[in-house]
Amino acid sequence: MSPEVLIALITAVSVLGAAVVAAVPALLALQRRTRGAVEADGAATRAATLDALDAVGARIEAKFDAHIGDLRDDVDDVRESVARVREWQAGHDAEHLLITRPRSGGDA
């Protein structure tokens, strides 16, 4: 490894190390402030969050209940369509059986 590359690597590691050392006190102070804020407002924040989640759940359930009837109607329509197709298919298969059936009493 050339000396220039080695010097560049040492310089880069030194700069990163200095940045980390300088950032640690600021990060610790930020952590102390946020921990105190969360502990002070924890119960109120938790209650507000649970209330908001209950409201969202109620809205989702209302929308689901509003659309479940439509969904059931659509499923019934699909079932009826499938039944009609199966009936037609059974009749069509019977026609083919009758058409391809060998006739007796021929030129055997």
Phi, psi and omega in degrees: 000135183285156181297328180294318180293318179299316178296321180294319178296316179297319179297316181296316179296321179295316180296315179296319178298317179295323179294319179295315180298322180288330184276337185301311179299321179295319179294320178296319178296318178297319179296318178297317181295316182290322178298317178295320180293320180291319179294323181289318183259011186301310183293317180293318180295318179299315180296317180295320179295316179296321177297317179296319178294321177297319179295317178297317178299320179295320179294320179295317179296321178296316179295319179299313180297325179292327184262350183292325178296316178298320180296317179296320177298317179296319179295319178297319177298318179295318179298318178297319178296318179296319179297318179296320179295320179294320177298314179298317182297320178296316177297319180295318177297321178296320177300316180295323177296319179291322182291318186270002181290130179289141182270140179270158177082025182270211183274035185302000000 
